[in-house]
PDB file of C-alpha atoms in Angstrom:
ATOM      1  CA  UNK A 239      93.427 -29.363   1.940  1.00 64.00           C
ATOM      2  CA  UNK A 240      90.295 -31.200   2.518  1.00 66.00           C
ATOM      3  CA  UNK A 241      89.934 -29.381   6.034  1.00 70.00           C
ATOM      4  CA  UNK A 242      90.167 -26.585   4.260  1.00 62.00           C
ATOM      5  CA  UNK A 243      87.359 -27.013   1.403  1.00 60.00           C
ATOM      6  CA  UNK A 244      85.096 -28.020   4.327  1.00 61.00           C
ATOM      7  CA  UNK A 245      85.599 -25.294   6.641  1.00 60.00           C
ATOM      8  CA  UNK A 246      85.244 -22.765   4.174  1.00 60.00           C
ATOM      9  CA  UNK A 247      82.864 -24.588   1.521  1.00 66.00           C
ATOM     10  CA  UNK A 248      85.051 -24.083  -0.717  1.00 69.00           C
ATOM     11  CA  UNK A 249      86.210 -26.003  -4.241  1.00 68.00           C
ATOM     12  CA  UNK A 250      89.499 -27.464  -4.672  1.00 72.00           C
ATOM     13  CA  UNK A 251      91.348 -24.658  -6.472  1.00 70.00           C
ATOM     14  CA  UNK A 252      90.230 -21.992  -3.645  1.00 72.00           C
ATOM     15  CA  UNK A 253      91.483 -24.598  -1.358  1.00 70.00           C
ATOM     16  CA  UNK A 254      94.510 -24.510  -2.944  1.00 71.00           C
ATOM     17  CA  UNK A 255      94.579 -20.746  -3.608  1.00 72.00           C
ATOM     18  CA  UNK A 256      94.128 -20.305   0.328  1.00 67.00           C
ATOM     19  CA  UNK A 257      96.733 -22.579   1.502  1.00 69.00           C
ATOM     20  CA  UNK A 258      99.908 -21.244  -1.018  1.00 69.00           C
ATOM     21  CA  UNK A 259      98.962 -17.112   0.543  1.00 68.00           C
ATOM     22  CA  UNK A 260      99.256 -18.703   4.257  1.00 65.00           C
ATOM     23  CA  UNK A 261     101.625 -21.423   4.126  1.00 59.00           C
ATOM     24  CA  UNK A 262     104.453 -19.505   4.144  1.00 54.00           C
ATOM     25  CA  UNK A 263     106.955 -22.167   3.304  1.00 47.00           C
ATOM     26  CA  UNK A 264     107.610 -22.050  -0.183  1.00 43.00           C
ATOM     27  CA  UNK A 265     108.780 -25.771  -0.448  1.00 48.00           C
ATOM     28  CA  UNK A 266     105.229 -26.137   1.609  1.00 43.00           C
ATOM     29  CA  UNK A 267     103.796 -24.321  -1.171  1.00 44.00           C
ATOM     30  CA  UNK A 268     105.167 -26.286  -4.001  1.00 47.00           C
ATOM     31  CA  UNK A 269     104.827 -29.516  -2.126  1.00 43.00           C
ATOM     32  CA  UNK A 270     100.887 -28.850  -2.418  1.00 40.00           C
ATOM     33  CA  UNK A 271     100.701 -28.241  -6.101  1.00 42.00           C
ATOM     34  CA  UNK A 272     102.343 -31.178  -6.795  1.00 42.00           C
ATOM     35  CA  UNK A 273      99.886 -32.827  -4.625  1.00 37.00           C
ATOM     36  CA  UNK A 274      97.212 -31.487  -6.165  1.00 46.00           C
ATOM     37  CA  UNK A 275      95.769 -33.300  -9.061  1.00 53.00           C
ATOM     38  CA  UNK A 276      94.727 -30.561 -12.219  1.00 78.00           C
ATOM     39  CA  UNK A 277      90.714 -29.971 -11.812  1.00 92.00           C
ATOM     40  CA  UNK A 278      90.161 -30.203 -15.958  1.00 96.00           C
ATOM     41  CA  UNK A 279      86.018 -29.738 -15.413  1.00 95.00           C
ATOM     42  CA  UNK A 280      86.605 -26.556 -13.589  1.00 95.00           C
ATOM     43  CA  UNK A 281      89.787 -25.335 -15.653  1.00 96.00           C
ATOM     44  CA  UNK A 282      87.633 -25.945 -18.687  1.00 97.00           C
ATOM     45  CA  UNK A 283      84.691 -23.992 -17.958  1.00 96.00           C
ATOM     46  CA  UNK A 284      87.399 -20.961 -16.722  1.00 95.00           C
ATOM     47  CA  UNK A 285      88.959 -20.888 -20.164  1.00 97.00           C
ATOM     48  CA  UNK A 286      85.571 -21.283 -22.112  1.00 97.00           C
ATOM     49  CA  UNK A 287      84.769 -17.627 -22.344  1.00 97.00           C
ATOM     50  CA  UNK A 288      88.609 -16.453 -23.190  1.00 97.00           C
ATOM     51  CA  UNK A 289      87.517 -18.165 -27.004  1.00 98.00           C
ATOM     52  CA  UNK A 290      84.927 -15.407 -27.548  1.00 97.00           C
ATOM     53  CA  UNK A 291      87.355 -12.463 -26.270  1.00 97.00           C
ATOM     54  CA  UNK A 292      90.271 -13.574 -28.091  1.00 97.00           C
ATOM     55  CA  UNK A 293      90.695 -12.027 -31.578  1.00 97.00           C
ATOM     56  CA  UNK A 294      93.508 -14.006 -32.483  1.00 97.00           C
ATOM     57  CA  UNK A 295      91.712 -17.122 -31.444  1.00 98.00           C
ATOM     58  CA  UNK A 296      88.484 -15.989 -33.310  1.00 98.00           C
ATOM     59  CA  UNK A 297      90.731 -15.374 -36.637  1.00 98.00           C
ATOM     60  CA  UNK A 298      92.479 -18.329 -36.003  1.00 97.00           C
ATOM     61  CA  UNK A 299      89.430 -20.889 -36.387  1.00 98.00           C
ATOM     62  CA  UNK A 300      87.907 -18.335 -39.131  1.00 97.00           C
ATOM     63  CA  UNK A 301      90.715 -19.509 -41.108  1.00 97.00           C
ATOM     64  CA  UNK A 302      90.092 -23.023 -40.714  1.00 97.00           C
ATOM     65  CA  UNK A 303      86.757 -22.710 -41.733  1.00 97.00           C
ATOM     66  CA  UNK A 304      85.239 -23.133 -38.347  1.00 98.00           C
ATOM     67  CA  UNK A 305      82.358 -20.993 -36.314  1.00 98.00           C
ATOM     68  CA  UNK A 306      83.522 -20.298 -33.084  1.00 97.00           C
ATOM     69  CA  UNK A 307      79.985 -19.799 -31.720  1.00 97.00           C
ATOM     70  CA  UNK A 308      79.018 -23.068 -32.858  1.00 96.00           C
ATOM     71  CA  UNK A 309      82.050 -24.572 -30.816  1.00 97.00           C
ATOM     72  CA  UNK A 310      82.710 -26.290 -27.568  1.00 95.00           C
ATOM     73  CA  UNK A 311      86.027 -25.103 -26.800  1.00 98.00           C
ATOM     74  CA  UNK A 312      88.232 -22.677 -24.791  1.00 98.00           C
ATOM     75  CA  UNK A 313      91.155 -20.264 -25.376  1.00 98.00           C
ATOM     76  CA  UNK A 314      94.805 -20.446 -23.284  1.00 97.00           C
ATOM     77  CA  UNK A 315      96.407 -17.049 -22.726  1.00 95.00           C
ATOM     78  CA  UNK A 316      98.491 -18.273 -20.532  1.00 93.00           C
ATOM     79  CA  UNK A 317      97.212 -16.229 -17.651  1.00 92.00           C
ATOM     80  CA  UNK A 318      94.874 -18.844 -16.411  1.00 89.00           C
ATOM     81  CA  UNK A 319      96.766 -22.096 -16.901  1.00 94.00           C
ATOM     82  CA  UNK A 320     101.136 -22.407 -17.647  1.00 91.00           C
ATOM     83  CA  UNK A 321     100.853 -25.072 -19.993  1.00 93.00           C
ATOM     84  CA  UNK A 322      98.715 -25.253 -23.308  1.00 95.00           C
ATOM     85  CA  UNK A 323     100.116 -21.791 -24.314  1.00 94.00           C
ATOM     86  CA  UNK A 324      98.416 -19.676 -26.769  1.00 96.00           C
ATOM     87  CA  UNK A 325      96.094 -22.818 -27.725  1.00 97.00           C
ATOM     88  CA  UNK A 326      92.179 -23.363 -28.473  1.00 98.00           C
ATOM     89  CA  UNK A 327      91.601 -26.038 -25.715  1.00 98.00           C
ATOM     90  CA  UNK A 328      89.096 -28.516 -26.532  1.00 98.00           C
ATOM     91  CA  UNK A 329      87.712 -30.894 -23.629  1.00 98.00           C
ATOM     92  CA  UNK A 330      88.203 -34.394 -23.347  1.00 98.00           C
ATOM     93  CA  UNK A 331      85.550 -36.062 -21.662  1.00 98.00           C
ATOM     94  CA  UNK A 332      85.071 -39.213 -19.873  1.00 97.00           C
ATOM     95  CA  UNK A 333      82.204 -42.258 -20.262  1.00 96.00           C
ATOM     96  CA  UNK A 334      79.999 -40.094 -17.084  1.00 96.00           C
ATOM     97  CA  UNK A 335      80.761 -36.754 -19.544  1.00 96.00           C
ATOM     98  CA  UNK A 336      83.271 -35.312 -17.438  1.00 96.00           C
ATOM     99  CA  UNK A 337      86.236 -33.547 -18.477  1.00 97.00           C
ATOM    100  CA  UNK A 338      89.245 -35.367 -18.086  1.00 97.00           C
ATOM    101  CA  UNK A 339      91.965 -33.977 -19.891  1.00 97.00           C
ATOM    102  CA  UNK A 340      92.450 -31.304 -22.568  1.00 98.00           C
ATOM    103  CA  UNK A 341      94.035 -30.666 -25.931  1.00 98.00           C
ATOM    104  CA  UNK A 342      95.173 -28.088 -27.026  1.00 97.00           C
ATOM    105  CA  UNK A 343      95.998 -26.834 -30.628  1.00 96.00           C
ATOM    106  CA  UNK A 344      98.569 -23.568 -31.168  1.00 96.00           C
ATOM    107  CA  UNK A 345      97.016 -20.836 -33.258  1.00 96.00           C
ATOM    108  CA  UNK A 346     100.462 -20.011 -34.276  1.00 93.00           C
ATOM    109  CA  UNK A 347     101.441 -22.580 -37.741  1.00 80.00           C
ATOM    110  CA  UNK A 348     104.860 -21.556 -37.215  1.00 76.00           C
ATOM    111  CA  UNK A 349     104.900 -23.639 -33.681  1.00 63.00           C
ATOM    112  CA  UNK A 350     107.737 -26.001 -32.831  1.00 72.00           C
ATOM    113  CA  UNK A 351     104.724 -28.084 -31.777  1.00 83.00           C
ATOM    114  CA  UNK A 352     101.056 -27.353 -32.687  1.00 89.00           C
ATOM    115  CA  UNK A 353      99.769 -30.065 -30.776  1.00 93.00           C
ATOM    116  CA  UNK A 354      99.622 -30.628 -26.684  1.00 93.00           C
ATOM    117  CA  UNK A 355      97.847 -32.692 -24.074  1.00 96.00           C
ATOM    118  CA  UNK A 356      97.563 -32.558 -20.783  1.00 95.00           C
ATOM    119  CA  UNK A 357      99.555 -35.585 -19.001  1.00 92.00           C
ATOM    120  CA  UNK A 358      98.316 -38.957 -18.662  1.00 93.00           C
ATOM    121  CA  UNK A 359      95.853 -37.898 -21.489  1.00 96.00           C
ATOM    122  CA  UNK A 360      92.335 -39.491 -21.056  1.00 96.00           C
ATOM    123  CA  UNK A 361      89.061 -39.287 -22.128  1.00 98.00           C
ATOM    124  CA  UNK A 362      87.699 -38.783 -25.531  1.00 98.00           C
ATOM    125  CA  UNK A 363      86.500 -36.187 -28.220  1.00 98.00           C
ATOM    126  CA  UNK A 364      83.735 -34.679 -28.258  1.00 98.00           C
ATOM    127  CA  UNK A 365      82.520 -37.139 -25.830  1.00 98.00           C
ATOM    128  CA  UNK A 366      81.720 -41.149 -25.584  1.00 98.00           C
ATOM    129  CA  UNK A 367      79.514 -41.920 -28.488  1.00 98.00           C
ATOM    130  CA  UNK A 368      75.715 -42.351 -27.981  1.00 97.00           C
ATOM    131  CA  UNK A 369      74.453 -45.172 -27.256  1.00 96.00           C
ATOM    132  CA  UNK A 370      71.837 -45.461 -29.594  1.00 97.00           C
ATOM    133  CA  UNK A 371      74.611 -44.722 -32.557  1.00 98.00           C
ATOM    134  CA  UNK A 372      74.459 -46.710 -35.922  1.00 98.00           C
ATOM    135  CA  UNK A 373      76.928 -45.233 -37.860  1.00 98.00           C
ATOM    136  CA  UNK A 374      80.208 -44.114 -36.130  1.00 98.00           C
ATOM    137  CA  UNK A 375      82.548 -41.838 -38.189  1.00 98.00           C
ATOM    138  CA  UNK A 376      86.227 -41.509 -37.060  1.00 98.00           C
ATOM    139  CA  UNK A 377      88.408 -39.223 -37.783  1.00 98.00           C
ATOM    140  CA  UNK A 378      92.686 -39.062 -37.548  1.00 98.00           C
ATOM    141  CA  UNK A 379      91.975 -35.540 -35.628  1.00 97.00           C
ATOM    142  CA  UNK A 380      89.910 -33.807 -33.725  1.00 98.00           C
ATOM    143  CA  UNK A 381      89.798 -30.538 -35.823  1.00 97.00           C
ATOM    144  CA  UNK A 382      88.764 -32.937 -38.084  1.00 98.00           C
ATOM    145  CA  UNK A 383      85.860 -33.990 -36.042  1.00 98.00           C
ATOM    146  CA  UNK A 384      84.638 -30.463 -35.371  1.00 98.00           C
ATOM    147  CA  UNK A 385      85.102 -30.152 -39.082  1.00 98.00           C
ATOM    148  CA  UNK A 386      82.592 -32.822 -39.638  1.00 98.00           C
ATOM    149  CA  UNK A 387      80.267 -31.509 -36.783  1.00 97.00           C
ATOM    150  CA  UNK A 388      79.997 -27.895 -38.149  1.00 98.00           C
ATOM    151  CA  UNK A 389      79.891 -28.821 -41.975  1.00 97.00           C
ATOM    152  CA  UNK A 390      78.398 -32.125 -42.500  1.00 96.00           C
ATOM    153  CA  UNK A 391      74.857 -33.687 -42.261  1.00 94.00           C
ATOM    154  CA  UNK A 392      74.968 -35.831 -39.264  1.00 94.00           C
ATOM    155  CA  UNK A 393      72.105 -38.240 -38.960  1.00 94.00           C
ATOM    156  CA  UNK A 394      71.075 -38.885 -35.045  1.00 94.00           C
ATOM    157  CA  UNK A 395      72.005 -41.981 -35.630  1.00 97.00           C
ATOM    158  CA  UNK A 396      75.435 -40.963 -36.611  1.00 98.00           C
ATOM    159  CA  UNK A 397      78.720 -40.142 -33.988  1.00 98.00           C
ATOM    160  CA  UNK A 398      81.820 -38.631 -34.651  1.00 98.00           C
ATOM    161  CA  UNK A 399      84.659 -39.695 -32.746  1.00 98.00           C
ATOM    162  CA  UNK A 400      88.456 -38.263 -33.166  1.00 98.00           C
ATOM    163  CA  UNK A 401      91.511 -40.111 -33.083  1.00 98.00           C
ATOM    164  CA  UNK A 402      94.667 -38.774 -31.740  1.00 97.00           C
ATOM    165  CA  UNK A 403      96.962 -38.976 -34.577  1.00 95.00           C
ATOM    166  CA  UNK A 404      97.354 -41.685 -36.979  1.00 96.00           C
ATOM    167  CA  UNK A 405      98.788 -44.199 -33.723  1.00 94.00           C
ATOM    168  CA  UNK A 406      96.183 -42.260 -31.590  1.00 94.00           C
ATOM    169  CA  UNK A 407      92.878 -44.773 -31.513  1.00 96.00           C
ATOM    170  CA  UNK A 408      93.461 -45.938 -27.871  1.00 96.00           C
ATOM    171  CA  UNK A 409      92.247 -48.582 -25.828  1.00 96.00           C
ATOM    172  CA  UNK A 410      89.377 -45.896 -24.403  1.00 97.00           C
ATOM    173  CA  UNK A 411      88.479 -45.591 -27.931  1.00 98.00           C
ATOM    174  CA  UNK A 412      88.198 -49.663 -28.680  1.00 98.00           C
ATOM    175  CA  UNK A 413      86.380 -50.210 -25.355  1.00 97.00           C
ATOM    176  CA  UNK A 414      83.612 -46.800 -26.074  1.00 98.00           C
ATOM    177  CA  UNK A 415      83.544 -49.124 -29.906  1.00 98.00           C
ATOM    178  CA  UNK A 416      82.443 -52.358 -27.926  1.00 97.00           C
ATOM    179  CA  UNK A 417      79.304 -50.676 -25.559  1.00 96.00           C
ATOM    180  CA  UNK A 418      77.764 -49.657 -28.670  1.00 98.00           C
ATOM    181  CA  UNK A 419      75.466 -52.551 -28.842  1.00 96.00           C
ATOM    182  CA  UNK A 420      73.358 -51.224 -31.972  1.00 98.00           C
ATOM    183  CA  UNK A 421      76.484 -49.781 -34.058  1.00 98.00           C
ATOM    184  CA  UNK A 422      76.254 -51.525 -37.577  1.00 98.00           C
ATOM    185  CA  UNK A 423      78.810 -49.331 -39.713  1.00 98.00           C
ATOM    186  CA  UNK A 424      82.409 -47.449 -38.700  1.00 98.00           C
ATOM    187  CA  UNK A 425      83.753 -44.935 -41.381  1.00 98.00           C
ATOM    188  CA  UNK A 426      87.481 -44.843 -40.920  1.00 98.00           C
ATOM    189  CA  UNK A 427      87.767 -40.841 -42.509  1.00 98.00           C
ATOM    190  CA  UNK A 428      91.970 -40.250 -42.123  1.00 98.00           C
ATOM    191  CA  UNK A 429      93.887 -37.698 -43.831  1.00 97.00           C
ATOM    192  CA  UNK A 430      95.162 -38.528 -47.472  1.00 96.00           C
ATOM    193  CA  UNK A 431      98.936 -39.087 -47.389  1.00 97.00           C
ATOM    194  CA  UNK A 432     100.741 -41.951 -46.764  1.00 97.00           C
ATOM    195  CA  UNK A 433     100.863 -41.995 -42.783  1.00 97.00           C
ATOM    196  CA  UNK A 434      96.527 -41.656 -42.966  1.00 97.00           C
ATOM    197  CA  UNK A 435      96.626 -44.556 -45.485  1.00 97.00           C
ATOM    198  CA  UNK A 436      99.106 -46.923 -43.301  1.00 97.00           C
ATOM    199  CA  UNK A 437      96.611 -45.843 -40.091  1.00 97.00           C
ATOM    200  CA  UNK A 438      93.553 -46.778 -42.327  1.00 98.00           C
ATOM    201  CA  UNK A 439      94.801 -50.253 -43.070  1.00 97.00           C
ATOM    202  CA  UNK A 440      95.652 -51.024 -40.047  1.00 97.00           C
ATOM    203  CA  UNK A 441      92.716 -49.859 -37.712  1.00 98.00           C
ATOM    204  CA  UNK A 442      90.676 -51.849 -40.570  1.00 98.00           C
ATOM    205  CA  UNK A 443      91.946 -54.965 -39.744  1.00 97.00           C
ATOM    206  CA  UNK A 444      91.643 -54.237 -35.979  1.00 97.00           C
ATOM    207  CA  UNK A 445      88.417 -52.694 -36.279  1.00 98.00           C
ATOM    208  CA  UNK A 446      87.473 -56.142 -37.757  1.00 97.00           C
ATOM    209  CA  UNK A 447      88.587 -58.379 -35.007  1.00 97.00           C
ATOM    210  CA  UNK A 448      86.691 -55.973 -32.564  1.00 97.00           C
ATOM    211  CA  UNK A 449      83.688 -56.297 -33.729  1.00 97.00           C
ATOM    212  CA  UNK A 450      83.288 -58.725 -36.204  1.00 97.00           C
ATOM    213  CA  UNK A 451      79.421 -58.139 -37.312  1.00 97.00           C
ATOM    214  CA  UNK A 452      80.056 -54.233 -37.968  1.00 98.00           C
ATOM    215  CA  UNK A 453      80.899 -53.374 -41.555  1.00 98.00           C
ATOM    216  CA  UNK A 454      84.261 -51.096 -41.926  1.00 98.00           C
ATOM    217  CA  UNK A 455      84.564 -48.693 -44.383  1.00 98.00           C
ATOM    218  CA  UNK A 456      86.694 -45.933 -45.841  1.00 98.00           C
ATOM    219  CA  UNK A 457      86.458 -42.462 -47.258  1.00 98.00           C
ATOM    220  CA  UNK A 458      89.149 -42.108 -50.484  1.00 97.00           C
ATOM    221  CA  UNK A 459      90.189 -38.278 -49.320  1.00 97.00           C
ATOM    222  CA  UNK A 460      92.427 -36.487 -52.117  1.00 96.00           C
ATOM    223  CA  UNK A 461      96.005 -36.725 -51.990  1.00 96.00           C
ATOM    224  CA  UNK A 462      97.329 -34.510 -49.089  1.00 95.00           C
ATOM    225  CA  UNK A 463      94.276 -33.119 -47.986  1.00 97.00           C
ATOM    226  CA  UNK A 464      92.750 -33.474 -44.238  1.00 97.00           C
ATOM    227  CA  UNK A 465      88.855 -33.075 -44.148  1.00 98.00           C
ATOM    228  CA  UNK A 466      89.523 -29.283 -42.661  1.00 98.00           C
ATOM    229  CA  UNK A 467      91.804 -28.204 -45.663  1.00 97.00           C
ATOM    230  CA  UNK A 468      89.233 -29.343 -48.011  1.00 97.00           C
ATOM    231  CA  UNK A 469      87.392 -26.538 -46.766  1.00 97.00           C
ATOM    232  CA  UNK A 470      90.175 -24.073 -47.978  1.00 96.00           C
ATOM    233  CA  UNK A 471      89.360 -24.942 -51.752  1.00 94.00           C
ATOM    234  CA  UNK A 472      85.719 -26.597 -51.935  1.00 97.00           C
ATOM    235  CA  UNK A 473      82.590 -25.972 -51.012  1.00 97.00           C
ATOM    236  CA  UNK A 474      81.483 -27.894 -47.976  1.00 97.00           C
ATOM    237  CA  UNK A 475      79.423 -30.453 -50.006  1.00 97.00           C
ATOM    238  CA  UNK A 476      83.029 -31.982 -51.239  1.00 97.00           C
ATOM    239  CA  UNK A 477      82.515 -33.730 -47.632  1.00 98.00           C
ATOM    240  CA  UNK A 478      79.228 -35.371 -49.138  1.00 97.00           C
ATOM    241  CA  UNK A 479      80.737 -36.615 -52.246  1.00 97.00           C
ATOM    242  CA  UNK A 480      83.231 -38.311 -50.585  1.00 97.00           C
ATOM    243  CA  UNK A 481      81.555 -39.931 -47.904  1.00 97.00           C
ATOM    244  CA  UNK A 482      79.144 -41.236 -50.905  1.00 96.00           C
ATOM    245  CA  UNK A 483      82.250 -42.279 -52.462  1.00 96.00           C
ATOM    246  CA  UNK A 484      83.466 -44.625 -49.308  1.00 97.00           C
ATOM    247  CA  UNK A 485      84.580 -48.283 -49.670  1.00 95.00           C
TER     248      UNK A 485
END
């Protein structure tokens, strides 16, 4: 493969391309794509512009109350990539801002699953926090945090950070908590049902071993709502009100 990218100057996934037309051999063939580890950067930037020329996928975030212009995110026919059907793919990047894995949420509610990752999932969403951040708001998803991003005031001191999942705040999330040297504040924002309570209580209590000198607080969300359905039956300044409202 490598003798291949060089002689032709060519990326991985023309490599690739190349060598499954002319080895001939279909166990050859399948042999190299297990080989092959998944280029997520380039696959990324491939299914970027399917978003815009998707209908369904337009409709689809219109009815969550999100502007897909205003988005970082891709669209999964199918065509391009076999897994992540029919999904808005959002990147997950790494500490250098590379993407590293994706996620992928169905536009169809009546899924078996709504919810996918790529294996071995890495990275996080949008991206490692800055630096510089003060405040850091997380979230229990990341529609959630593109919720936030699209329809709340943001300070630049301020970074959003999404959780996987009420079990999803990872060891890449605790370690991106601990470089932020100047972070005085995390806002635990989780979904308001029992499982988002449970989550809050404990990540709380971790939160405060971690970094003992950072205050923790909590938004009080309304009971069964996620910050994205609030959307569905308030104006957007609800998100204020509660935030103001934290403990």
């Amino acid at each position: 493969i490598e003798l291949v990218k060089k002689f032709y100057s060519w990326e991985l996934p023309e490599a690739v391309k190349w060598l499954k037309k002319y080895a001939g051999d279909y166990s050859i063939t399948d042999t190299i794509t297990k080989l092959v580890p998944e280029d997520y950067q380039i696959l990324y930037k491939t299914l970027q512009p399917k978003l815009s020329q998707s209908s369904k996928a337009r409709e689809y975030l219109k009815n969550r109350n999100l502007d897909y212009k205003k988005l970082a995110a891709g669209f999964n026919t199918g065509k391009e990539y076999d897994k992540l059907k029919y999904c808005i793919i959002f990147p997950l990047r790494s500490e250098n801002d590379q993407v590293v894995s994706l996620y992928g949420r169905s536009i169809y509610d009546n899924a078996k699953c709504k919810h996918y990752y790529t294996a071995d999932r890495k990275g996080l969403y949008p991206c490692y926090p800055n630096p510089n951040t003060k405040q850091l708001i997380i979230t229990e998803s990341i529609i959630d945090a593109t919720t936030l991003q699209q329809h709340f005031n943001l300070s630049s001191e301020t970074s959003v950070l999404a959780a996987y999942g009420t079990n999803g705040l990872t060891p890449e999330h605790f370690k991106a908590i601990l470089y932020l040297i100047k972070l005085e504040n995390i806002v635990l924002w989780f979904d308001g049902d029992g499982a988002g309570s449970s989550a809050t209580d404990k990540y709380t209590k971790e939160l405060k071993e971690l970094v003992p000198n950072v205050t923790i607080s909590k938004v009080e969300m309304l009971e069964g709502e996620e910050i994205n359905s609030l959307l569905d039956s308030h104006e957007p300044e609800i998100l204020q009100h509660l935030y103001e409202k934290r403990t």
